[in-house]
């Protein structure tokens, strides 16, 4: 049986891992690295993915695309290259997945088809579906999606078999994610989760870039932020300097513009002062998630740092100050997610094949919904209100019911919808689907109609209606995904990818 792998499809870096002899390990790519930059570059007759694409970003900014994950599930976003070819976020993520799978196939000596892909815990339904579709476009069989913090905890928990309340602080390249998990041996239960998809190392790079660009101007130079090529070059240099500042008290950035070079020395203190507000944003979210869970720091037994940006000393200090504990650092923060995904991939593929997994223990992972799901109904003053049926952070799979009443005698249909979001005002929630469901003739006024909403393990949402007066099933709404590609798009993109030369 071909091996199933785990893939951490990151905003800035992606990686793949596999279980060997009961232990997960990172697979190196064709460049010999464990991490592959999530960067795609379109050439005349080939597509570059990874380090080479990232290195060419400065020279060919119009054909280079990165941070695609921020656009997953956005039906309107397209990348248009210099040949005017358009690419959806699903296709671009598909290219990255294809390249990771090909590299993994090379490393394992057999074709990889089955994968578990990780997603941020706060990804909503549309973004999860987009991620699955990216896998399909890449001709992969996506066994499961797993939340990134859950995957990281799986990697940690299995290592040592520890129990308790786990706080996962994940600051990557472009996303921030906080999750509280309850772990007991091999069981992981997500208690609460929240995040910000526009906060990550990228934003710290921006602060350093602004700082350096300002210093260059003070030296009489031009504004490097004005010119896209100069800006891309500055970004590369500042990202390297940022890494240096993780280990050293100061770093030097050398840039050139208009035939002159400028040297800017930055101290860690200066960098930390410039990015303090970003760190504070993570603090607010972290406290909020604890609040949501009805917990305080003294209930937290373990803090896991995930994501490359948590290597920064200021992050470690913040987490230490907040939690009063020293965060776990046994596993590299940018590898834990992929290792956990590999463990799940191994388990799921073994279950499907009916053989014992390589891993000795059975994992049980319970996830929670990332967004509140509900429906709208008229209240007694005939005003339409949103009613949350499955609040966010509800364990999945789950099923909730509520009874609504008809408004007039012999009402012949109800308008049912599924909403996503908080609060009563329909203006502030997203309507995912709306449908008319006919009612039988002769119902009295205020006849009870039971609504049962369910959310299954793969994130599919159903809303079923029952006529309580006659005890009959009235109909069902399954969430079709207006924000996602349809089947024919996926198939077309899948065929197109077959013809591509991906390097
Ligand atoms: P993602 O999962 O979001 O793609 P990663 O977890 O791989 O990202 O983290 C990538 C981010 O971590 C980048 O912004 C990178 O600059 C940052 N990073 C990696 N190593 C270090 C380091 N030693 N010091 C500071 N930042 C780092
Ligand atoms: Mg990540």
Coordinates of C-alpha atoms in Angstrom, one line a residue, residues 85-448:
X85 CA -3.7 34.0 -17.7
X86 CA -5.9 33.8 -14.6
X87 CA -5.5 31.5 -11.7
X88 CA -7.9 30.8 -8.8
X89 CA -6.6 30.4 -5.2
X90 CA -7.6 26.7 -5.5
X91 CA -5.4 26.2 -8.6
X92 CA -2.5 28.0 -7.1
X93 CA -2.7 25.9 -3.9
X94 CA -3.1 22.9 -6.1
X95 CA 0.2 23.6 -7.7
X96 CA 1.9 23.8 -4.3
X97 CA 0.3 20.6 -3.2
X98 CA 1.3 18.9 -6.5
X99 CA 4.9 19.9 -6.1
X100 CA 5.0 18.7 -2.5
X101 CA 3.4 15.4 -3.4
X102 CA 5.9 14.9 -6.3
X103 CA 8.8 15.6 -4.0
X104 CA 7.4 13.3 -1.4
X105 CA 6.9 10.6 -4.1
X106 CA 10.6 11.0 -5.0
X107 CA 11.7 10.8 -1.4
X108 CA 9.6 7.7 -0.7
X109 CA 10.2 6.0 -3.9
X110 CA 6.6 5.4 -4.7
X111 CA 3.7 7.5 -6.0
X112 CA 1.9 9.5 -3.2
X113 CA -1.8 9.9 -3.7
X114 CA -3.4 9.9 -0.2
X115 CA -2.9 13.0 1.9
X116 CA -4.1 14.8 5.0
X117 CA -3.9 18.5 4.6
X118 CA -3.9 21.0 7.5
X119 CA -6.0 24.2 7.7
X120 CA -6.2 27.0 10.3
X121 CA -8.8 26.2 13.0
X122 CA -10.8 29.3 12.1
X123 CA -11.1 28.4 8.4
X124 CA -14.8 28.5 7.6
X125 CA -16.7 26.0 5.4
X126 CA -15.8 27.8 2.1
X127 CA -12.1 27.9 2.9
X128 CA -12.1 24.2 3.9
X129 CA -13.8 23.2 0.7
X130 CA -11.4 25.3 -1.3
X131 CA -8.5 23.4 0.3
X132 CA -10.1 20.1 -0.5
X133 CA -10.6 21.2 -4.1
X134 CA -7.0 22.3 -4.3
X135 CA -6.1 18.7 -3.4
X136 CA -8.4 17.4 -6.1
X137 CA -7.0 19.7 -8.7
X138 CA -3.5 18.4 -7.7
X139 CA -4.8 14.9 -8.4
X140 CA -4.6 13.9 -4.8
X141 CA -7.0 12.0 -2.6
X142 CA -7.6 14.2 0.5
X143 CA -8.3 11.7 3.2
X144 CA -9.0 14.4 5.8
X145 CA -8.5 18.0 6.7
X146 CA -7.1 18.6 10.2
X147 CA -6.9 21.9 12.1
X148 CA -3.3 23.0 12.4
X149 CA -3.2 23.5 16.2
X150 CA -4.8 20.1 16.6
X151 CA -2.1 18.6 14.4
X152 CA 0.6 20.3 16.4
X153 CA -0.8 19.0 19.7
X154 CA -1.1 15.5 18.2
X155 CA 2.6 15.7 17.4
X156 CA 3.4 16.8 20.9
X157 CA 0.9 14.6 22.8
X158 CA 1.9 11.4 21.1
X159 CA 5.5 12.1 21.8
X160 CA 5.1 12.1 25.5
X161 CA 1.5 11.0 26.1
X162 CA 0.8 14.0 28.3
X163 CA -2.6 15.1 29.6
X164 CA -4.2 18.4 30.5
X165 CA -5.3 21.7 29.0
X166 CA -3.1 22.7 26.1
X167 CA -2.8 26.3 24.8
X168 CA -1.6 26.5 21.2
X169 CA -0.2 29.8 20.1
X170 CA 0.5 29.7 16.3
X171 CA 2.2 32.6 14.7
X172 CA 3.3 31.7 11.1
X173 CA 4.1 33.8 8.1
X174 CA 0.6 35.2 7.4
X175 CA -1.8 33.8 10.0
X176 CA -2.3 33.8 13.7
X177 CA -4.2 31.1 15.4
X178 CA -4.9 30.4 19.1
X179 CA -6.5 27.1 20.2
X180 CA -7.3 25.6 23.5
X181 CA -7.3 21.8 23.5
X182 CA -8.0 19.2 26.2
X183 CA -5.6 16.3 25.8
X184 CA -5.8 13.0 27.6
X185 CA -3.3 10.5 26.3
X186 CA -4.3 10.0 22.7
X187 CA -7.5 12.0 22.8
X188 CA -7.6 15.6 21.7
X189 CA -10.6 17.8 22.1
X190 CA -10.7 21.4 20.8
X191 CA -12.3 23.6 23.5
X192 CA -12.1 27.0 21.8
X193 CA -10.3 28.6 18.9
X194 CA -9.9 32.0 17.2
X195 CA -7.5 33.8 15.0
X196 CA -6.6 36.5 12.6
X197 CA -5.9 35.6 9.0
X198 CA -4.1 38.8 8.4
X199 CA -1.4 38.7 11.1
X200 CA 1.9 36.9 10.8
X201 CA 5.6 37.2 10.2
X202 CA 4.8 39.1 7.0
X203 CA 3.5 42.0 9.1
X204 CA 6.7 41.9 11.2
X205 CA 8.7 42.1 8.0
X206 CA 6.6 45.1 7.0
X207 CA 7.5 46.9 10.2
X208 CA 11.2 46.2 9.7
X209 CA 10.9 47.3 6.1
X210 CA 9.3 50.6 7.1
X211 CA 12.0 51.2 9.7
X212 CA 14.8 50.5 7.2
X213 CA 13.2 52.4 4.4
X214 CA 12.8 55.4 6.8
X215 CA 16.5 55.2 7.7
X216 CA 17.6 55.1 4.0
X217 CA 15.6 58.2 3.4
X218 CA 17.3 59.9 6.4
X219 CA 20.6 59.1 4.7
X220 CA 19.3 61.0 1.7
X221 CA 18.2 58.0 -0.3
X222 CA 14.9 57.4 -2.2
X223 CA 11.8 55.8 -0.7
X224 CA 12.3 52.1 -1.3
X225 CA 8.7 51.4 -0.6
X226 CA 7.7 53.4 -3.7
X227 CA 9.2 51.0 -6.3
X228 CA 7.8 47.4 -6.4
X229 CA 11.2 45.9 -7.3
X230 CA 13.1 47.8 -4.6
X231 CA 10.3 46.9 -2.2
X232 CA 10.5 43.2 -3.0
X233 CA 14.3 43.3 -2.6
X234 CA 13.9 45.1 0.7
X235 CA 11.4 42.5 1.9
X236 CA 13.9 39.6 1.3
X237 CA 16.7 41.4 3.1
X238 CA 14.4 42.4 6.0
X239 CA 13.1 38.9 6.4
X240 CA 16.7 37.6 6.7
X241 CA 17.5 40.4 9.2
X242 CA 14.5 39.5 11.2
X243 CA 15.7 36.0 11.6
X244 CA 19.1 37.3 12.6
X245 CA 17.4 39.4 15.3
X246 CA 16.0 36.2 16.8
X247 CA 19.5 35.1 17.8
X248 CA 21.5 38.4 17.8
X249 CA 20.9 41.8 19.5
X250 CA 21.4 43.6 16.2
X251 CA 21.4 43.1 12.4
X252 CA 22.6 45.0 9.4
X253 CA 20.5 45.5 6.3
X254 CA 22.4 46.6 3.1
X255 CA 20.4 47.9 0.2
X256 CA 21.2 49.8 -3.0
X257 CA 19.2 52.3 -4.9
X258 CA 20.2 54.7 -7.7
X259 CA 23.8 53.3 -7.9
X260 CA 24.4 53.9 -4.2
X261 CA 24.3 51.5 -1.3
X262 CA 22.9 52.2 2.1
X263 CA 23.7 50.4 5.3
X264 CA 21.2 50.3 8.1
X265 CA 21.9 48.8 11.5
X266 CA 18.8 47.7 13.4
X267 CA 18.8 46.6 17.1
X268 CA 16.4 44.0 18.4
X269 CA 15.0 46.7 20.8
X270 CA 14.2 48.9 17.8
X271 CA 12.5 46.0 15.9
X272 CA 10.5 45.0 19.0
X273 CA 9.4 48.6 19.6
X274 CA 8.3 48.9 15.9
X275 CA 6.3 45.7 16.1
X276 CA 4.9 45.9 19.6
X277 CA 1.4 46.6 18.4
X278 CA 1.4 43.4 16.4
X279 CA 2.3 41.4 19.5
X280 CA -0.4 43.2 21.4
X281 CA -3.0 42.1 18.8
X282 CA -2.0 38.5 19.5
X283 CA -2.3 39.1 23.2
X284 CA -5.9 40.4 22.8
X285 CA -6.9 37.3 20.8
X286 CA -5.2 34.9 23.2
X287 CA -7.0 36.4 26.2
X288 CA -10.3 36.3 24.2
X289 CA -10.0 32.6 23.5
X290 CA -9.4 31.8 27.1
X291 CA -12.4 33.9 28.0
X292 CA -14.5 32.0 25.4
X293 CA -13.5 28.8 27.0
X294 CA -14.3 30.1 30.5
X295 CA -10.7 29.5 31.5
X296 CA -7.9 31.5 32.9
X297 CA -4.1 31.0 32.5
X298 CA -3.9 29.0 35.7
X299 CA -6.0 26.3 34.1
X300 CA -3.5 25.9 31.2
X301 CA -1.1 23.0 31.7
X302 CA 1.0 23.3 28.6
X303 CA 1.7 26.0 26.1
X304 CA 2.7 25.0 22.6
X305 CA 4.4 27.4 20.3
X306 CA 3.7 26.7 16.6
X307 CA 4.8 28.7 13.5
X308 CA 8.2 30.1 12.5
X309 CA 7.4 33.5 14.0
X310 CA 7.3 32.1 17.5
X311 CA 11.0 31.7 17.3
X312 CA 11.2 35.4 18.0
X313 CA 12.3 36.1 21.6
X314 CA 9.5 38.7 22.1
X315 CA 6.9 36.1 21.3
X316 CA 8.4 33.6 23.8
X317 CA 8.6 36.4 26.4
X318 CA 5.0 37.4 25.9
X319 CA 3.7 33.9 26.2
X320 CA 5.9 33.3 29.3
X321 CA 4.6 36.5 30.9
X322 CA 0.9 35.7 30.1
X323 CA 1.0 32.0 31.0
X324 CA 3.6 32.1 33.7
X325 CA 5.0 28.9 32.1
X326 CA 7.9 28.1 29.8
X327 CA 6.5 27.1 26.4
X328 CA 7.2 23.7 25.0
X329 CA 10.0 23.6 22.5
X330 CA 10.8 20.0 21.9
X331 CA 9.6 20.1 18.3
X332 CA 10.5 22.8 15.8
X333 CA 7.6 25.2 15.7
X334 CA 7.4 25.2 11.9
X335 CA 7.4 21.3 11.7
X336 CA 4.9 20.3 14.4
X337 CA 1.8 20.8 12.2
X338 CA 3.1 18.6 9.4
X339 CA 4.2 15.8 11.8
X340 CA 0.8 15.7 13.4
X341 CA -0.9 15.5 10.0
X342 CA 1.4 12.6 9.1
X343 CA 0.2 10.7 12.2
X344 CA -3.4 11.2 11.2
X345 CA -2.7 10.3 7.6
X346 CA -1.2 7.1 8.7
X347 CA -4.1 6.3 10.9
X348 CA -6.9 7.1 8.4
X349 CA -5.2 5.2 5.5
X350 CA -4.7 2.2 7.7
X351 CA -8.3 2.2 8.8
X352 CA -9.5 2.4 5.2
X353 CA -7.3 -0.4 4.2
X354 CA -8.4 -2.4 7.3
X355 CA -4.8 -2.9 8.5
X356 CA -3.2 -1.9 11.8
X357 CA -1.6 1.6 11.6
X358 CA 2.1 1.9 11.9
X359 CA 1.4 4.0 15.0
X360 CA 0.7 2.0 18.1
X361 CA -2.1 4.0 19.6
X362 CA -5.4 5.2 18.3
X363 CA -5.9 8.9 17.9
X364 CA -9.2 10.4 18.6
X365 CA -9.6 13.9 17.5
X366 CA -12.6 16.1 18.2
X367 CA -12.8 19.4 16.4
X368 CA -15.2 22.3 16.9
X369 CA -17.1 24.6 14.5
X370 CA -15.2 27.7 13.7
X371 CA -18.2 29.9 13.0
X372 CA -21.7 30.0 14.4
X373 CA -24.4 28.4 12.2
X374 CA -28.0 29.3 12.3
X375 CA -31.2 30.2 10.5
X376 CA -33.4 33.2 10.3
X377 CA -37.0 33.4 11.4
X378 CA -39.7 36.0 11.9
X379 CA -40.2 37.1 15.5
X380 CA -43.7 37.9 16.9
X381 CA -43.4 41.5 15.6
X382 CA -42.7 40.1 12.1
X383 CA -39.1 41.2 12.1
X384 CA -36.6 38.7 10.6
X385 CA -34.0 37.6 13.2
X386 CA -31.0 35.3 13.0
X387 CA -31.2 32.4 15.4
X388 CA -27.8 30.7 16.1
X389 CA -28.4 26.9 16.2
X390 CA -24.9 25.7 16.4
X391 CA -22.7 28.2 18.2
X392 CA -19.1 28.5 17.3
X393 CA -16.8 26.2 19.2
X394 CA -19.4 23.4 19.3
X395 CA -17.8 20.0 19.1
X396 CA -18.3 18.2 15.7
X397 CA -20.0 16.1 14.6
X398 CA -23.1 17.7 16.2
X399 CA -26.9 18.0 15.8
X400 CA -29.1 20.8 17.3
X401 CA -32.8 21.3 17.1
X402 CA -35.2 24.2 17.5
X403 CA -38.9 24.6 17.0
X404 CA -40.3 27.5 14.9
X405 CA -43.9 28.3 14.3
X406 CA -45.9 29.1 11.2
X407 CA -47.2 32.7 11.0
X408 CA -50.7 32.3 9.4
X409 CA -53.3 29.5 9.2
X410 CA -52.8 27.2 6.3
X411 CA -49.4 28.5 5.6
X412 CA -48.1 26.7 2.4
X413 CA -44.4 27.1 2.6
X414 CA -41.5 28.2 4.8
X415 CA -38.4 30.1 3.6
X416 CA -35.5 28.4 5.3
X417 CA -31.9 29.5 5.2
X418 CA -28.6 28.6 6.8
X419 CA -26.5 31.5 8.1
X420 CA -23.0 31.9 9.3
X421 CA -22.1 34.4 12.0
X422 CA -23.0 35.8 15.4
X423 CA -25.9 37.9 16.6
X424 CA -29.5 38.4 15.9
X425 CA -29.3 41.0 13.1
X426 CA -29.5 39.2 9.7
X427 CA -27.4 42.1 8.3
X428 CA -24.4 41.0 10.1
X429 CA -24.4 37.3 9.2
X430 CA -23.7 35.6 5.9
X431 CA -26.6 33.8 4.3
X432 CA -25.1 30.6 2.9
X433 CA -28.2 29.2 1.3
X434 CA -31.9 29.9 1.1
X435 CA -34.7 27.6 -0.1
X436 CA -38.5 27.4 0.0
X437 CA -39.9 24.2 1.6
X438 CA -43.6 23.5 0.9
X439 CA -45.9 22.7 3.9
X440 CA -48.9 20.4 3.8
X441 CA -52.4 21.9 3.5
X442 CA -54.5 22.7 6.5
X443 CA -51.9 23.4 9.2
X444 CA -53.3 25.6 12.0
X445 CA -51.8 29.0 12.9
X446 CA -48.6 28.8 14.9
X447 CA -48.0 25.1 13.8
X448 CA -44.7 23.9 15.2

